[in-house]
């Protein structure tokens, strides 16, 4: 961390008392600001995905699941069979390496 910026923030946030930084107050304010920035980033990303993909990211746990659902909506998997069970396990034996 940049020491000068730290002191600048401590003064601006009124965290200086008797020429010492009240680190608890400083960290509280810093954490609040960090959460606000994370929320703005999250909401921006959420709006972008809604606009581009018409999906709500709150319904997904990973970017991969968002991509998979989007591709499914776009028809990328049309004509592709979904396999499971014994058949999938048999075909999986032919796979070498990663995906």
mmCIF file of C-alpha atoms in Angstrom:
data_model
loop_
_atom_site.group_PDB
_atom_site.id
_atom_site.type_symbol
_atom_site.label_atom_id
_atom_site.label_comp_id
_atom_site.label_asym_id
_atom_site.label_seq_id
_atom_site.Cartn_x
_atom_site.Cartn_y
_atom_site.Cartn_z
ATOM 1 C CA UNK A 1 0.000 0.000 0.000
ATOM 2 C CA UNK A 2 1.121 3.512 -0.710
ATOM 3 C CA UNK A 3 1.932 5.077 2.673
ATOM 4 C CA UNK A 4 1.058 8.615 1.586
ATOM 5 C CA UNK A 5 -2.348 7.539 0.271
ATOM 6 C CA UNK A 6 -2.955 5.639 3.519
ATOM 7 C CA UNK A 7 -2.268 8.750 5.605
ATOM 8 C CA UNK A 8 -4.299 10.884 3.201
ATOM 9 C CA UNK A 9 -7.269 8.521 3.626
ATOM 10 C CA UNK A 10 -6.833 8.363 7.407
ATOM 11 C CA UNK A 11 -7.000 12.149 7.601
ATOM 12 C CA UNK A 12 -9.966 12.410 5.213
ATOM 13 C CA UNK A 13 -11.873 9.695 7.091
ATOM 14 C CA UNK A 14 -11.032 11.274 10.464
ATOM 15 C CA UNK A 15 -9.152 8.219 11.709
ATOM 16 C CA UNK A 16 -6.262 10.160 13.262
ATOM 17 C CA UNK A 17 -6.287 10.576 17.039
ATOM 18 C CA UNK A 18 -3.272 11.785 19.033
ATOM 19 C CA UNK A 19 -1.044 11.443 15.945
ATOM 20 C CA UNK A 20 -2.007 7.767 15.664
ATOM 21 C CA UNK A 21 -4.259 6.000 13.182
ATOM 22 C CA UNK A 22 -7.349 4.316 14.603
ATOM 23 C CA UNK A 23 -6.900 1.207 12.471
ATOM 24 C CA UNK A 24 -10.252 -0.280 13.517
ATOM 25 C CA UNK A 25 -12.142 2.773 12.264
ATOM 26 C CA UNK A 26 -9.938 2.936 9.161
ATOM 27 C CA UNK A 27 -10.508 -0.730 8.322
ATOM 28 C CA UNK A 28 -14.264 -0.364 8.912
ATOM 29 C CA UNK A 29 -14.521 2.515 6.438
ATOM 30 C CA UNK A 30 -12.188 0.766 3.966
ATOM 31 C CA UNK A 31 -14.273 -2.424 4.146
ATOM 32 C CA UNK A 32 -17.516 -0.487 3.587
ATOM 33 C CA UNK A 33 -16.048 1.224 0.531
ATOM 34 C CA UNK A 34 -14.693 -2.088 -0.765
ATOM 35 C CA UNK A 35 -18.143 -3.675 -0.459
ATOM 36 C CA UNK A 36 -19.753 -0.736 -2.279
ATOM 37 C CA UNK A 37 -17.285 -1.076 -5.158
ATOM 38 C CA UNK A 38 -17.805 -4.843 -5.341
ATOM 39 C CA UNK A 39 -21.573 -4.299 -5.411
ATOM 40 C CA UNK A 40 -21.269 -1.790 -8.255
ATOM 41 C CA UNK A 41 -19.068 -4.197 -10.220
ATOM 42 C CA UNK A 42 -21.465 -7.076 -9.594
ATOM 43 C CA UNK A 43 -24.479 -5.030 -10.687
ATOM 44 C CA UNK A 44 -22.655 -3.779 -13.786
ATOM 45 C CA UNK A 45 -21.742 -7.347 -14.755
ATOM 46 C CA UNK A 46 -25.305 -8.501 -14.015
ATOM 47 C CA UNK A 47 -26.761 -5.782 -16.271
ATOM 48 C CA UNK A 48 -24.277 -6.551 -19.059
ATOM 49 C CA UNK A 49 -25.121 -10.280 -19.038
ATOM 50 C CA UNK A 50 -28.847 -9.439 -18.927
ATOM 51 C CA UNK A 51 -28.473 -7.124 -21.925
ATOM 52 C CA UNK A 52 -26.253 -9.396 -24.005
ATOM 53 C CA UNK A 53 -27.502 -12.861 -23.056
ATOM 54 C CA UNK A 54 -30.931 -12.203 -21.488
ATOM 55 C CA UNK A 55 -29.855 -14.231 -18.437
ATOM 56 C CA UNK A 56 -29.962 -13.432 -14.741
ATOM 57 C CA UNK A 57 -26.615 -14.280 -13.147
ATOM 58 C CA UNK A 58 -28.343 -14.818 -9.795
ATOM 59 C CA UNK A 59 -29.604 -18.129 -11.208
ATOM 60 C CA UNK A 60 -26.089 -19.488 -11.847
ATOM 61 C CA UNK A 61 -23.126 -20.567 -9.741
ATOM 62 C CA UNK A 62 -20.355 -20.207 -12.330
ATOM 63 C CA UNK A 63 -19.463 -18.401 -15.532
ATOM 64 C CA UNK A 64 -19.274 -21.823 -17.207
ATOM 65 C CA UNK A 65 -22.915 -22.529 -16.382
ATOM 66 C CA UNK A 66 -23.902 -19.106 -17.758
ATOM 67 C CA UNK A 67 -21.997 -19.842 -20.982
ATOM 68 C CA UNK A 68 -23.548 -23.313 -21.267
ATOM 69 C CA UNK A 69 -27.085 -21.954 -20.836
ATOM 70 C CA UNK A 70 -26.434 -19.161 -23.332
ATOM 71 C CA UNK A 71 -25.085 -21.620 -25.898
ATOM 72 C CA UNK A 72 -28.110 -23.860 -25.336
ATOM 73 C CA UNK A 73 -30.423 -20.869 -25.947
ATOM 74 C CA UNK A 74 -28.514 -19.999 -29.133
ATOM 75 C CA UNK A 75 -29.000 -23.492 -30.543
ATOM 76 C CA UNK A 76 -25.335 -24.433 -30.505
ATOM 77 C CA UNK A 77 -26.241 -27.916 -29.304
ATOM 78 C CA UNK A 78 -29.022 -28.508 -31.832
ATOM 79 C CA UNK A 79 -28.541 -31.935 -33.365
ATOM 80 C CA UNK A 80 -26.214 -33.038 -30.563
ATOM 81 C CA UNK A 81 -27.286 -35.954 -28.404
ATOM 82 C CA UNK A 82 -27.142 -35.783 -24.651
ATOM 83 C CA UNK A 83 -25.832 -39.026 -23.219
ATOM 84 C CA UNK A 84 -25.813 -40.414 -19.719
ATOM 85 C CA UNK A 85 -25.406 -43.634 -17.826
ATOM 86 C CA UNK A 86 -23.741 -46.694 -19.358
ATOM 87 C CA UNK A 87 -23.659 -45.275 -22.888
ATOM 88 C CA UNK A 88 -21.853 -42.114 -21.753
ATOM 89 C CA UNK A 89 -19.389 -44.142 -19.695
ATOM 90 C CA UNK A 90 -18.619 -46.383 -22.690
ATOM 91 C CA UNK A 91 -18.038 -43.437 -25.029
ATOM 92 C CA UNK A 92 -15.956 -41.694 -22.348
ATOM 93 C CA UNK A 93 -13.446 -44.554 -22.650
ATOM 94 C CA UNK A 94 -12.544 -43.188 -26.108
ATOM 95 C CA UNK A 95 -11.607 -39.750 -24.753
ATOM 96 C CA UNK A 96 -7.901 -39.085 -24.309
ATOM 97 C CA UNK A 97 -6.721 -35.976 -22.500
ATOM 98 C CA UNK A 98 -8.933 -33.037 -21.571
ATOM 99 C CA UNK A 99 -12.111 -31.862 -23.180
#
